[in-house]
XYZ file of C-alpha atoms in Angstrom:
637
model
C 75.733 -35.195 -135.451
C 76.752 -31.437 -135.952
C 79.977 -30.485 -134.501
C 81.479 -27.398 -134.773
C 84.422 -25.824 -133.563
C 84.524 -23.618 -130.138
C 84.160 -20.101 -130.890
C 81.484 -17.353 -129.965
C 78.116 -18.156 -131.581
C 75.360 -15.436 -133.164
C 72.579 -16.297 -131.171
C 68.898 -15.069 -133.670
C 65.980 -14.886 -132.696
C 63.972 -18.149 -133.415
C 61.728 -18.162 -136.737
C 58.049 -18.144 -135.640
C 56.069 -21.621 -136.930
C 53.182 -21.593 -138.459
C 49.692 -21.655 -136.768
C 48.141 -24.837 -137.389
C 45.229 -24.450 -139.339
C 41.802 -25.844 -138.808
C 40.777 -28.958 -141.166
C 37.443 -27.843 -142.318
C 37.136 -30.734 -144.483
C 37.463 -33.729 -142.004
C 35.324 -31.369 -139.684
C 32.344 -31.521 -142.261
C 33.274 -35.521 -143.356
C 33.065 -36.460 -139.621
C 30.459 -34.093 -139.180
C 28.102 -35.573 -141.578
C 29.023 -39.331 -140.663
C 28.146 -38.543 -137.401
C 24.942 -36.635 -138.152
C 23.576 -39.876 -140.624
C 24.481 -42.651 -138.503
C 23.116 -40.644 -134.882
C 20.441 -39.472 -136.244
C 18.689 -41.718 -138.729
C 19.011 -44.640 -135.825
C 17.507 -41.928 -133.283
C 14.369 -40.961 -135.881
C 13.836 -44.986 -136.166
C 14.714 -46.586 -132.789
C 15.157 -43.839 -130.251
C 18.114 -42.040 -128.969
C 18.821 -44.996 -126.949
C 19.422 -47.156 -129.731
C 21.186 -43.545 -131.643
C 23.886 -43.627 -129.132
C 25.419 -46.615 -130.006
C 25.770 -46.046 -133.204
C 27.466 -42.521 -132.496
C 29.800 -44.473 -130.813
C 30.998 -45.729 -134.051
C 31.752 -42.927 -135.465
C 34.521 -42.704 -132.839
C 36.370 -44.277 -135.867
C 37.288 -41.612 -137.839
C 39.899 -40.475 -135.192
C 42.334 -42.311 -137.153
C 43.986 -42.496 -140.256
C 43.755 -39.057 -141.328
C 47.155 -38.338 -141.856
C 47.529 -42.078 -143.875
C 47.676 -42.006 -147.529
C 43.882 -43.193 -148.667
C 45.072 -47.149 -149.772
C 46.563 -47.985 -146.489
C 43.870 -46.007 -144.044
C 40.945 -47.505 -146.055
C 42.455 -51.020 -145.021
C 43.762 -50.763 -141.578
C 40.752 -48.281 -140.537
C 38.297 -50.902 -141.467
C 40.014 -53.695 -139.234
C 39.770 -50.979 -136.202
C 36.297 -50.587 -137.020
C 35.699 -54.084 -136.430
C 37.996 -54.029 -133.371
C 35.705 -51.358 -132.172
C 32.571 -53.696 -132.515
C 34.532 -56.685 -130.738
C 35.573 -54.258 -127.683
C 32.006 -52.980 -127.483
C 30.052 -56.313 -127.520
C 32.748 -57.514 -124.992
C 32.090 -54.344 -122.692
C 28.428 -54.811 -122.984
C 29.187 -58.793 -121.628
C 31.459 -56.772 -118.888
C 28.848 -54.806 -117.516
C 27.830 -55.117 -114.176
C 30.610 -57.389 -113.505
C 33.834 -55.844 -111.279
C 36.437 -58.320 -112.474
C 35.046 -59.291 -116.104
C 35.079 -55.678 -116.166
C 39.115 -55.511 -114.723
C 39.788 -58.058 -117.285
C 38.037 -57.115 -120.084
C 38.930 -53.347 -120.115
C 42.545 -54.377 -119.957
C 43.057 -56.740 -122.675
C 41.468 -54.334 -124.685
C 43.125 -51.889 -124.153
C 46.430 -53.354 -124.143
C 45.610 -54.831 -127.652
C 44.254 -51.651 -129.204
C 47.718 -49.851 -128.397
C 49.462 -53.161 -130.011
C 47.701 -52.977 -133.185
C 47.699 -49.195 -133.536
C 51.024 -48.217 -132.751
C 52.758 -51.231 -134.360
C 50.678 -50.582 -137.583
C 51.767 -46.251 -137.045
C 48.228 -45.974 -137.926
C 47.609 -42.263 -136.762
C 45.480 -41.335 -134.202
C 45.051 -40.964 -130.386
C 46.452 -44.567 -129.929
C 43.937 -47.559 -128.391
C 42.341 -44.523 -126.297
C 39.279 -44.141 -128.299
C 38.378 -48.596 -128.547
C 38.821 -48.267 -124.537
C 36.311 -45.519 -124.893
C 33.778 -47.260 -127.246
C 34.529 -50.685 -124.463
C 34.018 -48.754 -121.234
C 31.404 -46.884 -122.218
C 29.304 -50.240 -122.995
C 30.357 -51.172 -119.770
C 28.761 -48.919 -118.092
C 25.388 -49.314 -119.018
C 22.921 -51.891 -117.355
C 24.086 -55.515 -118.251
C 22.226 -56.307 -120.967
C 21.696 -60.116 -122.372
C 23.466 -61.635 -125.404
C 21.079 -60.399 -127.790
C 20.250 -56.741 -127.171
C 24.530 -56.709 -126.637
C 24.447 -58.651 -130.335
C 21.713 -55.486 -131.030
C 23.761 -52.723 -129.788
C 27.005 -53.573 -131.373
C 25.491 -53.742 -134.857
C 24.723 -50.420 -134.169
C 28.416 -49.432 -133.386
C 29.239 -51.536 -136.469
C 26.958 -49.169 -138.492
C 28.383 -45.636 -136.766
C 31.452 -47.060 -137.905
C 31.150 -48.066 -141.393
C 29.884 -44.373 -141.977
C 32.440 -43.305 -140.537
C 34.807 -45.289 -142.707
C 32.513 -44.582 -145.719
C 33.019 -40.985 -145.376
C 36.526 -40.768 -143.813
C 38.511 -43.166 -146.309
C 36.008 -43.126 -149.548
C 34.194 -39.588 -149.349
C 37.414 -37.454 -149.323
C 37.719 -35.539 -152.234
C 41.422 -35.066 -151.883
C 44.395 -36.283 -154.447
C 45.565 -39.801 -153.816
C 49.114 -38.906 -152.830
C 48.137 -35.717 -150.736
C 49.533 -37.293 -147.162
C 52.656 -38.004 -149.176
C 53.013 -34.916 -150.406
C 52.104 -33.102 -147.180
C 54.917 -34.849 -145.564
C 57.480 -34.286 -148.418
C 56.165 -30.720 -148.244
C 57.041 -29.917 -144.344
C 60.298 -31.991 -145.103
C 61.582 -29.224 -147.759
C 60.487 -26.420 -145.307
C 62.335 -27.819 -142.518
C 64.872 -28.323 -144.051
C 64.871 -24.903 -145.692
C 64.811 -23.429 -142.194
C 68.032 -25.384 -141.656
C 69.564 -24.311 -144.170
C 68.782 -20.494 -143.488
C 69.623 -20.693 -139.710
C 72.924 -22.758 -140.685
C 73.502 -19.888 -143.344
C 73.163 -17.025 -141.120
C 74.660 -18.503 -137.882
C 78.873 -18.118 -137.942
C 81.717 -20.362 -136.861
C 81.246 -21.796 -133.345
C 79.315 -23.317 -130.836
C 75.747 -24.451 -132.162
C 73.051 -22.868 -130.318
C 69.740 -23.917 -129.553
C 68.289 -22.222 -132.656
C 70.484 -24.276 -134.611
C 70.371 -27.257 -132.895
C 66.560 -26.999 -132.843
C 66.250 -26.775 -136.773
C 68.455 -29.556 -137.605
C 66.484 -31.958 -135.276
C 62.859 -31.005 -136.756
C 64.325 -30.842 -140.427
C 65.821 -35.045 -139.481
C 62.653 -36.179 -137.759
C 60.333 -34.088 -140.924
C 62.249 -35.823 -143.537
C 62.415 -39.093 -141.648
C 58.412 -38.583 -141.486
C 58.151 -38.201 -145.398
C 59.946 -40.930 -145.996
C 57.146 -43.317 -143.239
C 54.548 -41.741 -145.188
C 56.059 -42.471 -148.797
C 56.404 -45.946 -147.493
C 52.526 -46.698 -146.524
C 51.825 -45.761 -149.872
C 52.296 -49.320 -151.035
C 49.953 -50.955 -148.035
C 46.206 -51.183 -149.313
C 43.739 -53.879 -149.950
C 46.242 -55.571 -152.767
C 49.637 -54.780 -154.033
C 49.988 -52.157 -156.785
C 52.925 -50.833 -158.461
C 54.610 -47.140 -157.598
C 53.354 -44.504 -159.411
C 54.641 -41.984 -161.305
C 54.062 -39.449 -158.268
C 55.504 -41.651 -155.686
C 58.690 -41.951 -158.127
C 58.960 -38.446 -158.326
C 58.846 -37.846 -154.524
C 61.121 -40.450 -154.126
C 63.515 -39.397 -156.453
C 63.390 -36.202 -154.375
C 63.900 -37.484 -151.108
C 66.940 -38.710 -152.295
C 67.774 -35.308 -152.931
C 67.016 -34.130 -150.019
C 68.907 -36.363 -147.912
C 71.299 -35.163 -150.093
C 71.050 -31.408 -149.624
C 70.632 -32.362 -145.317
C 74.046 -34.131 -145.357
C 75.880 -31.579 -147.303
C 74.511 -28.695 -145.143
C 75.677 -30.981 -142.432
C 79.265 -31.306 -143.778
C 79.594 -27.475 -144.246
C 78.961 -26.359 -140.294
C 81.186 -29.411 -139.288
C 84.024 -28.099 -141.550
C 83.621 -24.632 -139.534
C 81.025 -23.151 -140.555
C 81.286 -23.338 -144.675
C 78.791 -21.059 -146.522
C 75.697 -22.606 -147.147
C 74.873 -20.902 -151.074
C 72.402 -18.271 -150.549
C 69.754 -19.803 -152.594
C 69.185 -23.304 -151.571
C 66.978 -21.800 -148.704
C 64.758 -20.029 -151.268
C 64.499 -22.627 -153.611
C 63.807 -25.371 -151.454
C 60.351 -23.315 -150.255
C 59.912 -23.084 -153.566
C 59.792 -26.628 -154.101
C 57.929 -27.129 -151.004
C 55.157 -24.923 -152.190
C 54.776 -26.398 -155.569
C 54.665 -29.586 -153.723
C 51.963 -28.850 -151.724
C 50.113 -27.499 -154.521
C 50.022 -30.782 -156.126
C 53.039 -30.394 -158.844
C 56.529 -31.962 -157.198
C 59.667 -30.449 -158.865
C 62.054 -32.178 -161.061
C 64.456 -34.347 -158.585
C 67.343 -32.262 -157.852
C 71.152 -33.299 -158.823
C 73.172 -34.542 -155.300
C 73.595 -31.121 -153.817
C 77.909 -31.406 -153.683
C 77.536 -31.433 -157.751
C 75.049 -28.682 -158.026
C 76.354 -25.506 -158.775
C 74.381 -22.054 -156.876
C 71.611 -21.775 -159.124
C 72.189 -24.252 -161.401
C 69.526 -26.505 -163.514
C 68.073 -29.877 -162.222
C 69.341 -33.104 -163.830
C 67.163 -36.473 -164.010
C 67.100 -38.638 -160.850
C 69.360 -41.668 -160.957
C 67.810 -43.331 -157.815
C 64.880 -46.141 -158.861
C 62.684 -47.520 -156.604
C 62.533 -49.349 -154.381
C 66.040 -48.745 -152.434
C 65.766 -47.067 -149.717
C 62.599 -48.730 -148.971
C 62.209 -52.593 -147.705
C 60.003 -54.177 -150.013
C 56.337 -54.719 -148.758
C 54.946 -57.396 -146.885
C 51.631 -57.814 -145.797
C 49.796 -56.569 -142.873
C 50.747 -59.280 -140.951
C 54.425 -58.584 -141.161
C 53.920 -55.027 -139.297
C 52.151 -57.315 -136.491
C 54.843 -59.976 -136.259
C 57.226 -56.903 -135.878
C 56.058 -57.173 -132.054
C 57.893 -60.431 -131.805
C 60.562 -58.254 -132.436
C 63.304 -57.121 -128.943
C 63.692 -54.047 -130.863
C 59.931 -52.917 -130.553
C 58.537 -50.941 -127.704
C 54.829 -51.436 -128.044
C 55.129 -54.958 -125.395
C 56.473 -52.339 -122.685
C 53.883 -49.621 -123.785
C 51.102 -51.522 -124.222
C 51.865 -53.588 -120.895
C 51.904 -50.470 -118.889
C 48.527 -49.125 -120.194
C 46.733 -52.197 -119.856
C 47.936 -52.345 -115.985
C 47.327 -49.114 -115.079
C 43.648 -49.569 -116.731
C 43.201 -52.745 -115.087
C 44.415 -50.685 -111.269
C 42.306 -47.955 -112.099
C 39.417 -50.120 -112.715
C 39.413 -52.049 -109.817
C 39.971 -49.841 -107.474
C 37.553 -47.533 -108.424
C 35.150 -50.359 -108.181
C 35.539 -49.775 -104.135
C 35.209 -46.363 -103.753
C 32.513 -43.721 -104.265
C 32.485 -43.219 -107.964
C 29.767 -43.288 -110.732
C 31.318 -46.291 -112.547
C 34.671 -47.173 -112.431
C 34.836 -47.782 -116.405
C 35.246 -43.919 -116.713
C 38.528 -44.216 -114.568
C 40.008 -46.823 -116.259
C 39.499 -44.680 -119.329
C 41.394 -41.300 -117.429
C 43.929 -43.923 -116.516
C 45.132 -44.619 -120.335
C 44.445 -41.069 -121.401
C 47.528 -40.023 -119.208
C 49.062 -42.965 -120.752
C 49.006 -42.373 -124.578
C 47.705 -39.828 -127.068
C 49.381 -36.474 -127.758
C 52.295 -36.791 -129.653
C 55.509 -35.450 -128.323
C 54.139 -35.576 -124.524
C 54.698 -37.430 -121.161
C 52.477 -38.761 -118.968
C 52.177 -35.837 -116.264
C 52.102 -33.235 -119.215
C 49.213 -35.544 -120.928
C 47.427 -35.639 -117.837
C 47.451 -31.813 -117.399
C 46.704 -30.762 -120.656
C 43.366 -34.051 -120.385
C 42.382 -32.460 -117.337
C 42.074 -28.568 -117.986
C 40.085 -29.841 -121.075
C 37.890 -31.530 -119.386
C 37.028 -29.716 -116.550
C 36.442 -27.118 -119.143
C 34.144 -28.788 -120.816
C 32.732 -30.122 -118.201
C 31.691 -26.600 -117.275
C 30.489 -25.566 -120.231
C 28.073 -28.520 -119.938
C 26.932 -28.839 -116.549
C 26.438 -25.067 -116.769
C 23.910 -25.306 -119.412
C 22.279 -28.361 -118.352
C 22.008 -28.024 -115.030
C 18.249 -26.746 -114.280
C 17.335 -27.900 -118.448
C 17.365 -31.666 -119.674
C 18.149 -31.481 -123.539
C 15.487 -33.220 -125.598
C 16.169 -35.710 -128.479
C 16.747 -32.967 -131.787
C 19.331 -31.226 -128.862
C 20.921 -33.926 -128.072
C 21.738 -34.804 -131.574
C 22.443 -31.398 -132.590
C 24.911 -30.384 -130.201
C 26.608 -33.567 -130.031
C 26.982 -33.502 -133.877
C 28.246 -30.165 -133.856
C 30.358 -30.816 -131.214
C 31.914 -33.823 -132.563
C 32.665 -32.231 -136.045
C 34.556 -29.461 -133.912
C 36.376 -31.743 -132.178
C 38.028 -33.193 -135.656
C 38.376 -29.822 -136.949
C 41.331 -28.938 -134.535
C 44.554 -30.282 -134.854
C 46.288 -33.362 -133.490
C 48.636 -31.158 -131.072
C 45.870 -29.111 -129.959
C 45.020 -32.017 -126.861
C 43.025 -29.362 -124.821
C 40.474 -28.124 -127.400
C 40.370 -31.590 -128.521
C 39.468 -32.102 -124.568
C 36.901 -29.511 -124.687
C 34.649 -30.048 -127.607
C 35.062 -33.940 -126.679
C 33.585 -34.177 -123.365
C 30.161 -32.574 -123.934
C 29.934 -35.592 -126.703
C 30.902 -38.126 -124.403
C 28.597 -37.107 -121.869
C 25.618 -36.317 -123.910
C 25.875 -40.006 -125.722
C 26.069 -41.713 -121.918
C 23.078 -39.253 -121.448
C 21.286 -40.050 -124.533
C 21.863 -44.235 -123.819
C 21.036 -44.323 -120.273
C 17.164 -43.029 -120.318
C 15.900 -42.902 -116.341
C 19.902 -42.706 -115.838
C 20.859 -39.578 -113.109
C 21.173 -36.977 -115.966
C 23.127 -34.906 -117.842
C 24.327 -32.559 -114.649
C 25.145 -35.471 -112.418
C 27.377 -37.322 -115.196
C 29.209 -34.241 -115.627
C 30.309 -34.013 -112.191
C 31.027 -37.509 -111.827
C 32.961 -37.500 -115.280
C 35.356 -34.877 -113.816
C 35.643 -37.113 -110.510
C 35.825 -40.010 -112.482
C 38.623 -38.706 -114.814
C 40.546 -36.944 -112.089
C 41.208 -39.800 -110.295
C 41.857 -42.147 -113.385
C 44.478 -39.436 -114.518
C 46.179 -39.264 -111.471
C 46.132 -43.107 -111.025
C 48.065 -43.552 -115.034
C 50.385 -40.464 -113.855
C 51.008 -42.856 -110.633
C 51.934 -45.879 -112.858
C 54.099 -43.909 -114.800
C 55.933 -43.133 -111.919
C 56.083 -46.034 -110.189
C 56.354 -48.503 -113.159
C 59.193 -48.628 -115.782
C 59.092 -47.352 -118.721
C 60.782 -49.258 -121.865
C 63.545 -51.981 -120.831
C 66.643 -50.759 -121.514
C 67.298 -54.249 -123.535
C 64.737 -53.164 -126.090
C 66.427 -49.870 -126.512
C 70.274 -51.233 -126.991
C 68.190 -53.870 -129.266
C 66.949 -51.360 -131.274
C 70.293 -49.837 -131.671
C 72.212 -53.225 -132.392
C 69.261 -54.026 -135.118
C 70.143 -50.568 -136.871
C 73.664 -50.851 -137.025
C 73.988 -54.343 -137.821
C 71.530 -53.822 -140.934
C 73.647 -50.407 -142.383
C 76.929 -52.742 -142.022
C 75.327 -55.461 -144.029
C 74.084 -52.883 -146.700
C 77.787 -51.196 -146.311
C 79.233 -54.812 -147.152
C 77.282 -55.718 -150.302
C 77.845 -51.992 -151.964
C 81.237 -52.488 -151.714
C 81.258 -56.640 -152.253
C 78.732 -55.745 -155.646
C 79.461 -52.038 -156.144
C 76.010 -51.639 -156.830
C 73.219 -51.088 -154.470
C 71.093 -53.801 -153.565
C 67.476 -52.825 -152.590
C 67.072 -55.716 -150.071
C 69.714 -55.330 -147.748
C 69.363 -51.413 -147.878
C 65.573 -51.779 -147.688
C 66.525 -54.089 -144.387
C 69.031 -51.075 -143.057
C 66.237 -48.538 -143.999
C 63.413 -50.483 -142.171
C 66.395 -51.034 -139.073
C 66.877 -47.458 -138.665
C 63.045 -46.179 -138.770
C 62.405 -48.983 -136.250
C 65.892 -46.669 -134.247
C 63.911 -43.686 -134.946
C 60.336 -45.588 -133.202
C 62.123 -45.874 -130.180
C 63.400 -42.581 -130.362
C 59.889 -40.904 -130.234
C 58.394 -43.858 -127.598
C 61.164 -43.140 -124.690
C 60.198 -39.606 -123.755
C 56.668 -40.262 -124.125
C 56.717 -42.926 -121.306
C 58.674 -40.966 -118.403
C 57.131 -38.882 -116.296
C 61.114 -37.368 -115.434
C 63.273 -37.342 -118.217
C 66.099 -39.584 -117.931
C 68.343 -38.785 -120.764
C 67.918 -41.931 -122.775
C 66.345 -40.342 -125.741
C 69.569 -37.564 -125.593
C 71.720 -40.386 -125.352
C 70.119 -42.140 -128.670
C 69.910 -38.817 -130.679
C 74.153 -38.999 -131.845
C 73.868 -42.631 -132.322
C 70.384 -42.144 -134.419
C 72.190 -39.257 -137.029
C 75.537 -41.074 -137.381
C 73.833 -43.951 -138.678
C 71.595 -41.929 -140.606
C 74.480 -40.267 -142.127
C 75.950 -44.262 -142.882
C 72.826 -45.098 -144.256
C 72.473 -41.595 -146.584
C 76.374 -42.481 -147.961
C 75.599 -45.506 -149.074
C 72.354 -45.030 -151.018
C 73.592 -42.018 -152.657
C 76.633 -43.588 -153.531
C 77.019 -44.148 -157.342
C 77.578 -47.623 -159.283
C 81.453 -48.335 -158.578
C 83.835 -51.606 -159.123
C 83.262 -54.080 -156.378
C 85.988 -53.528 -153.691
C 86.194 -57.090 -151.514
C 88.791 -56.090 -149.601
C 86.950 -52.973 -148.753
C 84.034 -54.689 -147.688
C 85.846 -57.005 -145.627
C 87.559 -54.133 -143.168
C 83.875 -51.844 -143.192
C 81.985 -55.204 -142.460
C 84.222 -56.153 -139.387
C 84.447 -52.376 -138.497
C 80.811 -52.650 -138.478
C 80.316 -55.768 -137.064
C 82.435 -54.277 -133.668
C 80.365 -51.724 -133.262
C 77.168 -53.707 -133.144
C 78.550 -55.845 -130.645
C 79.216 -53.516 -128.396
C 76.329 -51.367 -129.306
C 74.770 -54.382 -127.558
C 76.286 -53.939 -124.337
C 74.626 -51.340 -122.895
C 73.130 -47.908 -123.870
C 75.047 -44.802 -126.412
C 77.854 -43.222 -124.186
C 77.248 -46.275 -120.817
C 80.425 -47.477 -119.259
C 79.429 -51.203 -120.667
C 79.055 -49.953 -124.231
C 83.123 -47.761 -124.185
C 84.385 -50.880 -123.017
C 82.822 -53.301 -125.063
C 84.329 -50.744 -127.920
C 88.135 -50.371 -126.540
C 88.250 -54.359 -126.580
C 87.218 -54.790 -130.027
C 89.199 -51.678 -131.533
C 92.340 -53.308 -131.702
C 91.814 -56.430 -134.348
C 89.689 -54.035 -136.114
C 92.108 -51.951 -139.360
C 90.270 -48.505 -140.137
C 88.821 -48.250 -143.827
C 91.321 -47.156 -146.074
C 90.340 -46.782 -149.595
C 87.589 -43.885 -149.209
C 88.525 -41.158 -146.632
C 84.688 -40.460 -146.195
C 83.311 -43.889 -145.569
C 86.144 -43.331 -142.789
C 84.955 -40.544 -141.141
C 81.144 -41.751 -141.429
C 82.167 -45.204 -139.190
C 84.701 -42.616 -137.050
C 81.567 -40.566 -136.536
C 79.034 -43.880 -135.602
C 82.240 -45.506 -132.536
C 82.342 -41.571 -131.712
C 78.502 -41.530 -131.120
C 78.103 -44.725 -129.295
C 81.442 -44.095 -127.116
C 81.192 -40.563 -125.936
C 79.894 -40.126 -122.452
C 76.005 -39.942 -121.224
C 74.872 -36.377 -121.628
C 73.224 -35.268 -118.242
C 69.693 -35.925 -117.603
């Protein structure tokens, strides 16, 4: 939490980002997955039979952004998750409520298992997809559905073959991607901090420190999936490195931190410059030497050797199975999330089954898209940005195939071209993601559904179909709530619980111990999940994620202090007063939400029997800082 004292502020002009570039080399993996599984099944069995297996290939929507261990194992349980949901849509088909039920359930556990497992990707949208667009096709009998899904089972495993084997990229490069962006974000704090005077932070400043928190935050998510893969392995000697640096650059964060809240302190000149630097050799393959802690490091000076060994900060590393008994968890929003997408699906479904529509498995499928997918969105923007796409797209389409039915080498040609272009644009590009999309959609239905109504009729209906499925998940959103507010104060209990019991055994041991801080590390990313979910599930802002932000950096800034704090004497008495200073403010973090009535007086009853820290002035301010977060008042929404 920045605070700085009141004063005028020298409002600059904001530094322009970086266009995000187009990912040629997913475009021609997924290009050429696509191209092998559509069109050697089309040359032996027909387009008919083709189109299932394209289908498959849906699979490569996910895990790009995972380092190659931990895709190659979580992408491959999707992929059979994508057969299950197909065979069960093709079982669904022609049936209204199997159909309801199915699609739901589906749905719902396709959101579980992808956002509890922060695989990336567009969330369960795309196993909905593969499920409702096997349901609607002609029933078909327990064989040819047994047929068709080994055909999905093949478009997948090229897709998987390609996506998590075939890349020709380092090992560590999603790491070091992330640690990358995290030393340019932080960079561009440091500059705006540097250049902006004593006084009120503006929105340029307040901007960069947020993105530079949430981009190291990220690095560290992606350092940690390093260890998941098909068996445990030992760190390497890159993931040391880059976690010998993130300790450093928590380090350099905090300390530019310290300097605006002591009025605006110079930042030296050349910490912007050299932190590029570093971020550019990191990209490049090459991490730098792990920098000093930044309050020791002299303008210019040389790097010393890191003193931080893994694993602290991170948890040690369970299996798969952990991440899914996480749900069990009060602190996790995926229940809520997941709960709300399978209901609107299920609403969408059946009442589309009553009115004039081509099938009603395309509405369910508009009805999670507003839902989930695109990062750093709600609902009604979702739905917006889904909709322009697609009637887009749908243009392009029916306007080419309206008087001219494709034939098969067209079909799989422009589908195939279309799909690589679809991969080829960034994650927070939704609309041209939209746009090259829905041709491929609506040529596979075309391709799979011989005799069907054609290629000019489904595009109509798709827009229909969508529009109303759309507006029926921006409806749910509205008229559903989001997460419970128990989850949320859960969430924030769980993280400040875990940094007092890491706070209590550095002082108890003087040493660090790499379970409990691995427990306050895992406590405080889980903080940081609930974070991101809240604004993506209102359609209206409602201030909740405003009100977590102070709470989130002041235990951040608890958690920082005590990893980077060197081997000292044990101090009992010490860790008696910080544990029950602690232990206060988790209880009445418990009450009710950062800055709520329920949560300041939960905190002025406990204050009292509660003696201040004495023996280290800065572990004082750091707890001062964490009862100051959770006790001042709700910002307005």
């Amino acid at each position: 939490m920045i605070r700085l004292p009141d004063g005028p502020y020298r409002r600059r002009a904001r530094r322009p980002r970086r266009t995000p570039r187009l990912d040629g080399g997913r475009a021609v993996r997924a290009l050429l997955a696509f191209a092998l599984a559509f069109g050697s099944v089309t040359a032996v069995a027909g387009a008919e039979y083709g189109a299932f297996a394209a289908m498959g290939c849906y699979l490569d929507a996910y895990g790009t952004r995972d380092p190659r261990p931990r895709r190659a194992l979580l992408t491959a349980l999707l992929g059979g998750g994508f057969v299950l949901a197909f065979f069960a849509g093709s079982l669904a088909a022609g049936h209204t409520w199997a159909m309801v039920g199915v699609l739901s359930l589906v749905t719902a556990a396709a959101t579980l298992f992808v956002d509890t497992l922060r695989l990336s990707g567009p969330g369960g949208y795309f196993v909905l997809l593969v499920a409702a667009l096997a349901a609607f096709l002609p029933p078909a009998g327990l064989t040819e559905a047994a047929l068709r899904s080994g055909l999905v089972a093949l478009g997948a495993a090229c897709a998987w073959l390609f996506g998590s084997v075939g890349g020709r990229s380092p090992r560590n490069r999603p790491e070091q991607q992330a640690a990358a962006a995290a030393l340019e974000e932080v960079a561009a704090f440091a500059r705006v901090a540097g250049e902006a005077g004593p006084g009120r932070p503006g929105s340029t400043l307040v901007d960069a420190h947020r993105r530079a928190c949430a981009s190291l935050h990220r690095a560290w998510t992606a350092l940690d999936d390093t260890r998941a893969g098909w068996r445990p392995h030992p760190p390497d000697a890159r993931q040391l490195a880059l976690h010998a640096l993130l300790i450093r650059l928590e380090g350099v964060l905090v300390t530019v931190e310290q300097r605006l809240g002591e009025g605006g302190a110079a930042v030296p000149g050349r910490w912007p410059q050299r932190l590029s630097e570093a971020a550019g050799r990191v990209r490049a393959g090459c991490p730098p030497d792990a920098w000093a802690p930044p309050a020791a490091l002299p303008d210019g000076g040389a790097p010393s050797e890191p003193a931080v060994r893994w694993p602290a900060p991170l948890p040690p590393r369970g299996s798969p199975g952990t991440g899914l008994r996480r749900l069990c968890a009060l602190s996790s929003p995926y229940p809520a999330v997941a709960l709300r997408v399978g209901l609107a699906v299920a609403v969408g479904t059946t009442i589309a089954a009553f009115v004039p529509v081509l099938h009603p498995a395309w509405v369910a499928v508009g009805a999670a898209a507003a839902l989930q997918g695109g990062p750093g969105r709600r609902p009604g923007q979702r739905a917006e940005t889904r909709l322009a796409g697609t009637v887009v797209g749908v243009g392009i389409t029916a306007a080419a195939f309206h008087s001219y039915e494709p034939g098969v080498g067209v079909t799989v040609g422009l589908a195939t071209a279309a799909h690589g272009l679809s991969r080829a644009v960034p994650p927070s590009s939704l609309f041209a993601r939209m746009l090259f999309s829905t041709p491929v959609a609506l040529l596979i239905v075309d391709a799979a559904s011989p005799g069907g109504p054609g290629l000019g009729t489904l595009a109509a209906y798709r827009l229909l179909d969508l529009g109303l499925g759309l507006a029926l998940g921006v409806a749910t959103a509205l008229l559903v709530p989001g997460i419970p507010r128990r989850r949320v104060t859960a969430a924030v209990h769980g993280a400040v619980t875990a940094t007092g019991s890491a706070l209590r055994e550095r002082l108890r041991t003087g040493k660090a111990d790499p379970r409990s801080e691995g427990t306050a590390w895992q406590a405080v990313a889980d903080l940081w999940t609930m974070y991101d979910a809240v604004p993506a599930e209102e359609i209206r802002s409602t201030g909740t994620a405003d009100r977590l932000w102070p709470a989130l950096q002041a235990v951040r800034r608890l958690l920082v202090r005590i990893l980077l704090t060197p081997p000292a004497p044990p101090a009992p008495d010490e860790a008696r007063r910080a544990a029950a200073h602690a232990a206060v403010l988790a209880r009445a973090a418990r009450a009710g939400l950062p800055g709520s009535p329920a949560l300041r007086q939960a905190l002025s009853a406990g204050r009292p029997s509660v003696p201040e820290p004495a023996a280290d002035p800065e572990l004082g301010a750091r707890l001062a800082d964490l009862r100051r977060a959770l006790a001042q008042p709700a910002p307005p929404a």
